[in-house]
PDB file of N, CA and C in Angstrom:
ATOM      1  N   UNK A  18     -35.243  64.193  24.218  1.00  0.00           N
ATOM      2  CA  UNK A  18     -34.151  64.241  23.268  1.00  0.00           C
ATOM      3  C   UNK A  18     -34.620  64.995  22.021  1.00  0.00           C
ATOM      4  N   UNK A  19     -33.930  66.054  21.620  1.00  0.00           N
ATOM      5  CA  UNK A  19     -34.332  66.816  20.429  1.00  0.00           C
ATOM      6  C   UNK A  19     -34.252  65.976  19.154  1.00  0.00           C
ATOM      7  N   UNK A  20     -35.210  66.206  18.284  1.00  0.00           N
ATOM      8  CA  UNK A  20     -35.212  65.580  16.966  1.00  0.00           C
ATOM      9  C   UNK A  20     -35.412  66.674  15.931  1.00  0.00           C
ATOM     10  N   UNK A  21     -34.881  66.442  14.761  1.00  0.00           N
ATOM     11  CA  UNK A  21     -34.971  67.434  13.705  1.00  0.00           C
ATOM     12  C   UNK A  21     -35.527  66.780  12.449  1.00  0.00           C
ATOM     13  N   UNK A  22     -36.765  67.114  12.118  1.00  0.00           N
ATOM     14  CA  UNK A  22     -37.368  66.637  10.881  1.00  0.00           C
ATOM     15  C   UNK A  22     -37.084  67.642   9.780  1.00  0.00           C
ATOM     16  N   UNK A  23     -36.660  67.133   8.646  1.00  0.00           N
ATOM     17  CA  UNK A  23     -36.369  68.017   7.516  1.00  0.00           C
ATOM     18  C   UNK A  23     -37.218  67.589   6.319  1.00  0.00           C
ATOM     19  N   UNK A  24     -37.538  68.529   5.436  1.00  0.00           N
ATOM     20  CA  UNK A  24     -38.315  68.169   4.252  1.00  0.00           C
ATOM     21  C   UNK A  24     -37.668  67.011   3.489  1.00  0.00           C
ATOM     22  N   UNK A  25     -38.489  66.038   3.083  1.00  0.00           N
ATOM     23  CA  UNK A  25     -37.962  64.869   2.382  1.00  0.00           C
ATOM     24  C   UNK A  25     -38.711  64.559   1.090  1.00  0.00           C
ATOM     25  N   UNK A  26     -39.786  65.276   0.808  1.00  0.00           N
ATOM     26  CA  UNK A  26     -40.543  65.059  -0.434  1.00  0.00           C
ATOM     27  C   UNK A  26     -41.557  66.184  -0.603  1.00  0.00           C
ATOM     28  N   UNK A  27     -41.922  66.442  -1.850  1.00  0.00           N
ATOM     29  CA  UNK A  27     -43.027  67.356  -2.140  1.00  0.00           C
ATOM     30  C   UNK A  27     -44.311  66.538  -2.029  1.00  0.00           C
ATOM     31  N   UNK A  28     -45.157  66.843  -1.058  1.00  0.00           N
ATOM     32  CA  UNK A  28     -46.414  66.123  -0.892  1.00  0.00           C
ATOM     33  C   UNK A  28     -47.511  66.745  -1.744  1.00  0.00           C
ATOM     34  N   UNK A  29     -47.561  68.066  -1.770  1.00  0.00           N
ATOM     35  CA  UNK A  29     -48.539  68.771  -2.597  1.00  0.00           C
ATOM     36  C   UNK A  29     -47.904  70.046  -3.129  1.00  0.00           C
ATOM     37  N   UNK A  30     -47.780  70.121  -4.432  1.00  0.00           N
ATOM     38  CA  UNK A  30     -47.318  71.351  -5.070  1.00  0.00           C
ATOM     39  C   UNK A  30     -48.266  71.623  -6.223  1.00  0.00           C
ATOM     40  N   UNK A  31     -49.143  72.598  -6.055  1.00  0.00           N
ATOM     41  CA  UNK A  31     -50.121  72.876  -7.101  1.00  0.00           C
ATOM     42  C   UNK A  31     -49.507  73.410  -8.388  1.00  0.00           C
ATOM     43  N   UNK A  32     -48.164  73.418  -8.469  1.00  0.00           N
ATOM     44  CA  UNK A  32     -47.501  73.838  -9.698  1.00  0.00           C
ATOM     45  C   UNK A  32     -47.115  75.291  -9.726  1.00  0.00           C
ATOM     46  N   UNK A  33     -47.591  76.050  -8.754  1.00  0.00           N
ATOM     47  CA  UNK A  33     -47.283  77.474  -8.751  1.00  0.00           C
ATOM     48  C   UNK A  33     -46.123  77.816  -7.828  1.00  0.00           C
ATOM     49  N   UNK A  34     -45.715  76.890  -6.995  1.00  0.00           N
ATOM     50  CA  UNK A  34     -44.566  77.099  -6.120  1.00  0.00           C
ATOM     51  C   UNK A  34     -43.316  76.611  -6.842  1.00  0.00           C
ATOM     52  N   UNK A  35     -42.258  77.399  -6.781  1.00  0.00           N
ATOM     53  CA  UNK A  35     -41.015  77.043  -7.471  1.00  0.00           C
ATOM     54  C   UNK A  35     -39.825  77.273  -6.549  1.00  0.00           C
ATOM     55  N   UNK A  36     -38.686  76.678  -6.934  1.00  0.00           N
ATOM     56  CA  UNK A  36     -37.461  76.913  -6.173  1.00  0.00           C
ATOM     57  C   UNK A  36     -36.722  78.122  -6.724  1.00  0.00           C
ATOM     58  N   UNK A  37     -35.534  78.372  -6.206  1.00  0.00           N
ATOM     59  CA  UNK A  37     -34.769  79.566  -6.590  1.00  0.00           C
ATOM     60  C   UNK A  37     -34.359  79.574  -8.060  1.00  0.00           C
ATOM     61  N   UNK A  38     -34.424  78.418  -8.722  1.00  0.00           N
ATOM     62  CA  UNK A  38     -34.090  78.333 -10.151  1.00  0.00           C
ATOM     63  C   UNK A  38     -35.341  78.241 -11.020  1.00  0.00           C
ATOM     64  N   UNK A  39     -36.510  78.486 -10.427  1.00  0.00           N
ATOM     65  CA  UNK A  39     -37.812  78.441 -11.104  1.00  0.00           C
ATOM     66  C   UNK A  39     -38.243  77.023 -11.459  1.00  0.00           C
ATOM     67  N   UNK A  40     -37.651  76.021 -10.813  1.00  0.00           N
ATOM     68  CA  UNK A  40     -38.066  74.637 -11.011  1.00  0.00           C
ATOM     69  C   UNK A  40     -39.238  74.302 -10.105  1.00  0.00           C
ATOM     70  N   UNK A  41     -40.126  73.414 -10.558  1.00  0.00           N
ATOM     71  CA  UNK A  41     -41.313  73.064  -9.775  1.00  0.00           C
ATOM     72  C   UNK A  41     -41.326  71.598  -9.344  1.00  0.00           C
ATOM     73  N   UNK A  42     -40.219  70.864  -9.567  1.00  0.00           N
ATOM     74  CA  UNK A  42     -40.137  69.451  -9.212  1.00  0.00           C
ATOM     75  C   UNK A  42     -39.084  69.275  -8.123  1.00  0.00           C
ATOM     76  N   UNK A  43     -39.407  68.485  -7.104  1.00  0.00           N
ATOM     77  CA  UNK A  43     -38.489  68.225  -5.984  1.00  0.00           C
ATOM     78  C   UNK A  43     -37.967  69.515  -5.357  1.00  0.00           C
ATOM     79  N   UNK A  44     -38.852  70.470  -5.174  1.00  0.00           N
ATOM     80  CA  UNK A  44     -38.409  71.750  -4.613  1.00  0.00           C
ATOM     81  C   UNK A  44     -38.067  71.645  -3.128  1.00  0.00           C
ATOM     82  N   UNK A  45     -38.461  70.546  -2.481  1.00  0.00           N
ATOM     83  CA  UNK A  45     -38.095  70.356  -1.078  1.00  0.00           C
ATOM     84  C   UNK A  45     -36.584  70.365  -0.896  1.00  0.00           C
ATOM     85  N   UNK A  46     -35.835  69.991  -1.935  1.00  0.00           N
ATOM     86  CA  UNK A  46     -34.368  69.995  -1.848  1.00  0.00           C
ATOM     87  C   UNK A  46     -33.815  71.383  -1.549  1.00  0.00           C
ATOM     88  N   UNK A  47     -34.572  72.413  -1.843  1.00  0.00           N
ATOM     89  CA  UNK A  47     -34.110  73.779  -1.589  1.00  0.00           C
ATOM     90  C   UNK A  47     -34.331  74.224  -0.150  1.00  0.00           C
ATOM     91  N   UNK A  48     -35.058  73.434   0.630  1.00  0.00           N
ATOM     92  CA  UNK A  48     -35.336  73.838   2.014  1.00  0.00           C
ATOM     93  C   UNK A  48     -35.009  72.735   3.017  1.00  0.00           C
ATOM     94  N   UNK A  49     -34.151  71.789   2.646  1.00  0.00           N
ATOM     95  CA  UNK A  49     -33.881  70.653   3.534  1.00  0.00           C
ATOM     96  C   UNK A  49     -32.521  70.692   4.219  1.00  0.00           C
ATOM     97  N   UNK A  50     -31.813  71.809   4.129  1.00  0.00           N
ATOM     98  CA  UNK A  50     -30.462  71.857   4.673  1.00  0.00           C
ATOM     99  C   UNK A  50     -30.447  71.901   6.203  1.00  0.00           C
ATOM    100  N   UNK A  51     -29.332  71.426   6.781  1.00  0.00           N
ATOM    101  CA  UNK A  51     -29.146  71.438   8.228  1.00  0.00           C
ATOM    102  C   UNK A  51     -28.924  72.868   8.711  1.00  0.00           C
ATOM    103  N   UNK A  52     -28.066  73.604   8.024  1.00  0.00           N
ATOM    104  CA  UNK A  52     -27.805  75.005   8.337  1.00  0.00           C
ATOM    105  C   UNK A  52     -28.572  75.865   7.339  1.00  0.00           C
ATOM    106  N   UNK A  53     -29.411  76.777   7.795  1.00  0.00           N
ATOM    107  CA  UNK A  53     -30.190  77.605   6.864  1.00  0.00           C
ATOM    108  C   UNK A  53     -29.313  78.306   5.829  1.00  0.00           C
ATOM    109  N   UNK A  54     -29.796  78.314   4.590  1.00  0.00           N
ATOM    110  CA  UNK A  54     -29.074  78.929   3.482  1.00  0.00           C
ATOM    111  C   UNK A  54     -30.077  79.777   2.706  1.00  0.00           C
ATOM    112  N   UNK A  55     -29.948  81.087   2.803  1.00  0.00           N
ATOM    113  CA  UNK A  55     -30.898  81.969   2.130  1.00  0.00           C
ATOM    114  C   UNK A  55     -30.692  82.056   0.625  1.00  0.00           C
ATOM    115  N   UNK A  56     -29.676  81.384   0.096  1.00  0.00           N
ATOM    116  CA  UNK A  56     -29.446  81.390  -1.351  1.00  0.00           C
ATOM    117  C   UNK A  56     -30.362  80.401  -2.065  1.00  0.00           C
ATOM    118  N   UNK A  57     -30.930  79.450  -1.329  1.00  0.00           N
ATOM    119  CA  UNK A  57     -31.902  78.548  -1.943  1.00  0.00           C
ATOM    120  C   UNK A  57     -33.191  78.604  -1.131  1.00  0.00           C
ATOM    121  N   UNK A  58     -34.318  78.484  -1.839  1.00  0.00           N
ATOM    122  CA  UNK A  58     -35.614  78.740  -1.219  1.00  0.00           C
ATOM    123  C   UNK A  58     -36.716  78.249  -2.137  1.00  0.00           C
ATOM    124  N   UNK A  59     -37.954  78.270  -1.640  1.00  0.00           N
ATOM    125  CA  UNK A  59     -39.122  78.080  -2.499  1.00  0.00           C
ATOM    126  C   UNK A  59     -39.955  79.353  -2.396  1.00  0.00           C
ATOM    127  N   UNK A  60     -40.747  79.595  -3.433  1.00  0.00           N
ATOM    128  CA  UNK A  60     -41.544  80.823  -3.429  1.00  0.00           C
ATOM    129  C   UNK A  60     -42.904  80.613  -4.077  1.00  0.00           C
ATOM    130  N   UNK A  61     -43.848  81.431  -3.650  1.00  0.00           N
ATOM    131  CA  UNK A  61     -45.191  81.425  -4.218  1.00  0.00           C
ATOM    132  C   UNK A  61     -45.179  82.260  -5.492  1.00  0.00           C
ATOM    133  N   UNK A  62     -46.247  82.173  -6.267  1.00  0.00           N
ATOM    134  CA  UNK A  62     -46.348  83.097  -7.395  1.00  0.00           C
ATOM    135  C   UNK A  62     -46.551  84.518  -6.870  1.00  0.00           C
ATOM    136  N   UNK A  63     -46.350  85.494  -7.709  1.00  0.00           N
ATOM    137  CA  UNK A  63     -46.571  86.889  -7.322  1.00  0.00           C
ATOM    138  C   UNK A  63     -48.054  87.083  -7.013  1.00  0.00           C
ATOM    139  N   UNK A  64     -48.344  87.722  -5.895  1.00  0.00           N
ATOM    140  CA  UNK A  64     -49.734  88.005  -5.523  1.00  0.00           C
ATOM    141  C   UNK A  64     -50.574  86.778  -5.271  1.00  0.00           C
ATOM    142  N   UNK A  65     -50.126  85.832  -4.425  1.00  0.00           N
ATOM    143  CA  UNK A  65     -50.948  84.642  -4.171  1.00  0.00           C
ATOM    144  C   UNK A  65     -52.296  85.041  -3.572  1.00  0.00           C
ATOM    145  N   UNK A  66     -53.329  84.283  -3.889  1.00  0.00           N
ATOM    146  CA  UNK A  66     -54.682  84.646  -3.463  1.00  0.00           C
ATOM    147  C   UNK A  66     -55.261  83.681  -2.435  1.00  0.00           C
ATOM    148  N   UNK A  67     -54.434  82.890  -1.801  1.00  0.00           N
ATOM    149  CA  UNK A  67     -54.946  81.969  -0.791  1.00  0.00           C
ATOM    150  C   UNK A  67     -55.433  80.662  -1.371  1.00  0.00           C
ATOM    151  N   UNK A  68     -55.000  80.334  -2.562  1.00  0.00           N
ATOM    152  CA  UNK A  68     -55.383  79.081  -3.201  1.00  0.00           C
ATOM    153  C   UNK A  68     -54.633  77.901  -2.616  1.00  0.00           C
ATOM    154  N   UNK A  69     -54.439  76.841  -3.394  1.00  0.00           N
ATOM    155  CA  UNK A  69     -53.739  75.657  -2.906  1.00  0.00           C
ATOM    156  C   UNK A  69     -52.344  76.007  -2.376  1.00  0.00           C
ATOM    157  N   UNK A  70     -51.932  75.308  -1.351  1.00  0.00           N
ATOM    158  CA  UNK A  70     -50.644  75.580  -0.717  1.00  0.00           C
ATOM    159  C   UNK A  70     -49.654  74.452  -0.972  1.00  0.00           C
ATOM    160  N   UNK A  71     -48.391  74.763  -0.818  1.00  0.00           N
ATOM    161  CA  UNK A  71     -47.327  73.763  -0.909  1.00  0.00           C
ATOM    162  C   UNK A  71     -47.261  72.994   0.408  1.00  0.00           C
ATOM    163  N   UNK A  72     -47.104  71.675   0.318  1.00  0.00           N
ATOM    164  CA  UNK A  72     -46.964  70.827   1.502  1.00  0.00           C
ATOM    165  C   UNK A  72     -45.764  69.921   1.288  1.00  0.00           C
ATOM    166  N   UNK A  73     -44.915  69.817   2.305  1.00  0.00           N
ATOM    167  CA  UNK A  73     -43.766  68.924   2.234  1.00  0.00           C
ATOM    168  C   UNK A  73     -43.919  67.799   3.249  1.00  0.00           C
ATOM    169  N   UNK A  74     -43.319  66.662   2.946  1.00  0.00           N
ATOM    170  CA  UNK A  74     -43.250  65.555   3.896  1.00  0.00           C
ATOM    171  C   UNK A  74     -41.961  65.731   4.688  1.00  0.00           C
ATOM    172  N   UNK A  75     -42.007  65.450   5.984  1.00  0.00           N
ATOM    173  CA  UNK A  75     -40.804  65.518   6.807  1.00  0.00           C
ATOM    174  C   UNK A  75     -40.162  64.147   6.929  1.00  0.00           C
ATOM    175  N   UNK A  76     -38.868  64.150   7.204  1.00  0.00           N
ATOM    176  CA  UNK A  76     -38.155  62.901   7.440  1.00  0.00           C
ATOM    177  C   UNK A  76     -38.740  62.217   8.682  1.00  0.00           C
ATOM    178  N   UNK A  77     -38.480  60.932   8.810  1.00  0.00           N
ATOM    179  CA  UNK A  77     -39.026  60.139   9.901  1.00  0.00           C
ATOM    180  C   UNK A  77     -38.461  60.578  11.246  1.00  0.00           C
ATOM    181  N   UNK A  78     -39.353  60.701  12.213  1.00  0.00           N
ATOM    182  CA  UNK A  78     -38.968  61.022  13.585  1.00  0.00           C
ATOM    183  C   UNK A  78     -39.439  59.899  14.498  1.00  0.00           C
ATOM    184  N   UNK A  79     -38.757  59.718  15.614  1.00  0.00           N
ATOM    185  CA  UNK A  79     -39.166  58.719  16.597  1.00  0.00           C
ATOM    186  C   UNK A  79     -40.373  59.233  17.375  1.00  0.00           C
ATOM    187  N   UNK A  80     -41.212  58.321  17.827  1.00  0.00           N
ATOM    188  CA  UNK A  80     -42.355  58.685  18.656  1.00  0.00           C
ATOM    189  C   UNK A  80     -41.829  59.274  19.966  1.00  0.00           C
ATOM    190  N   UNK A  81     -42.199  60.522  20.298  1.00  0.00           N
ATOM    191  CA  UNK A  81     -41.661  61.151  21.509  1.00  0.00           C
ATOM    192  C   UNK A  81     -42.296  60.636  22.806  1.00  0.00           C
ATOM    193  N   UNK A  82     -43.305  59.785  22.712  1.00  0.00           N
ATOM    194  CA  UNK A  82     -43.985  59.242  23.893  1.00  0.00           C
ATOM    195  C   UNK A  82     -44.631  60.334  24.742  1.00  0.00           C
ATOM    196  N   UNK A  83     -44.903  61.473  24.144  1.00  0.00           N
ATOM    197  CA  UNK A  83     -45.537  62.581  24.855  1.00  0.00           C
ATOM    198  C   UNK A  83     -46.376  63.367  23.857  1.00  0.00           C
ATOM    199  N   UNK A  84     -47.460  63.934  24.331  1.00  0.00           N
ATOM    200  CA  UNK A  84     -48.307  64.724  23.432  1.00  0.00           C
ATOM    201  C   UNK A  84     -48.240  66.212  23.749  1.00  0.00           C
ATOM    202  N   UNK A  85     -47.230  66.639  24.502  1.00  0.00           N
ATOM    203  CA  UNK A  85     -47.108  68.060  24.823  1.00  0.00           C
ATOM    204  C   UNK A  85     -45.646  68.494  24.765  1.00  0.00           C
ATOM    205  N   UNK A  86     -45.448  69.803  24.682  1.00  0.00           N
ATOM    206  CA  UNK A  86     -44.101  70.355  24.712  1.00  0.00           C
ATOM    207  C   UNK A  86     -43.360  70.300  23.389  1.00  0.00           C
ATOM    208  N   UNK A  87     -44.063  70.092  22.293  1.00  0.00           N
ATOM    209  CA  UNK A  87     -43.410  70.018  20.989  1.00  0.00           C
ATOM    210  C   UNK A  87     -43.230  71.417  20.411  1.00  0.00           C
ATOM    211  N   UNK A  88     -42.139  71.623  19.706  1.00  0.00           N
ATOM    212  CA  UNK A  88     -41.859  72.911  19.067  1.00  0.00           C
ATOM    213  C   UNK A  88     -41.557  72.668  17.599  1.00  0.00           C
ATOM    214  N   UNK A  89     -42.232  73.392  16.735  1.00  0.00           N
ATOM    215  CA  UNK A  89     -41.986  73.335  15.298  1.00  0.00           C
ATOM    216  C   UNK A  89     -41.488  74.704  14.873  1.00  0.00           C
ATOM    217  N   UNK A  90     -40.301  74.743  14.291  1.00  0.00           N
ATOM    218  CA  UNK A  90     -39.730  76.018  13.854  1.00  0.00           C
ATOM    219  C   UNK A  90     -39.631  76.036  12.339  1.00  0.00           C
ATOM    220  N   UNK A  91     -40.034  77.157  11.764  1.00  0.00           N
ATOM    221  CA  UNK A  91     -39.936  77.380  10.322  1.00  0.00           C
ATOM    222  C   UNK A  91     -39.337  78.753  10.093  1.00  0.00           C
ATOM    223  N   UNK A  92     -38.704  78.921   8.951  1.00  0.00           N
ATOM    224  CA  UNK A  92     -38.178  80.229   8.553  1.00  0.00           C
ATOM    225  C   UNK A  92     -38.920  80.657   7.299  1.00  0.00           C
ATOM    226  N   UNK A  93     -39.239  81.924   7.230  1.00  0.00           N
ATOM    227  CA  UNK A  93     -39.868  82.447   6.019  1.00  0.00           C
ATOM    228  C   UNK A  93     -39.514  83.914   5.875  1.00  0.00           C
ATOM    229  N   UNK A  94     -39.678  84.404   4.677  1.00  0.00           N
ATOM    230  CA  UNK A  94     -39.440  85.821   4.402  1.00  0.00           C
ATOM    231  C   UNK A  94     -40.444  86.264   3.354  1.00  0.00           C
ATOM    232  N   UNK A  95     -40.617  87.561   3.254  1.00  0.00           N
ATOM    233  CA  UNK A  95     -41.538  88.130   2.279  1.00  0.00           C
ATOM    234  C   UNK A  95     -40.831  89.260   1.556  1.00  0.00           C
ATOM    235  N   UNK A  96     -40.949  89.264   0.259  1.00  0.00           N
ATOM    236  CA  UNK A  96     -40.364  90.334  -0.542  1.00  0.00           C
ATOM    237  C   UNK A  96     -41.096  91.634  -0.227  1.00  0.00           C
ATOM    238  N   UNK A  97     -40.361  92.659   0.127  1.00  0.00           N
ATOM    239  CA  UNK A  97     -40.979  93.940   0.497  1.00  0.00           C
ATOM    240  C   UNK A  97     -41.836  94.517  -0.620  1.00  0.00           C
ATOM    241  N   UNK A  98     -41.448  94.290  -1.866  1.00  0.00           N
ATOM    242  CA  UNK A  98     -42.227  94.835  -2.981  1.00  0.00           C
ATOM    243  C   UNK A  98     -43.518  94.063  -3.211  1.00  0.00           C
ATOM    244  N   UNK A  99     -43.672  92.911  -2.548  1.00  0.00           N
ATOM    245  CA  UNK A  99     -44.868  92.099  -2.727  1.00  0.00           C
ATOM    246  C   UNK A  99     -46.083  92.615  -1.987  1.00  0.00           C
ATOM    247  N   UNK A 100     -45.933  93.661  -1.197  1.00  0.00           N
ATOM    248  CA  UNK A 100     -47.075  94.254  -0.503  1.00  0.00           C
ATOM    249  C   UNK A 100     -47.289  93.732   0.876  1.00  0.00           C
TER     250      UNK A 100
END
């Protein structure tokens, strides 16, 4: 049975990740929608150097009783001017 985990909290935000309004608190709200919406998003600072990363907590899922066949899908984009 398919399950869909969605972001439910900011677990680690080193302060450099922001949402589409440049806010750095509860930015998971910008990526938790059922239907993807490119008008809201989170973003790294310009020219990230591989430092601390943003981590979100997912909503609760039932134990699938299996350790294989799982699929995790994410959407991301990169600004062309960012190199």
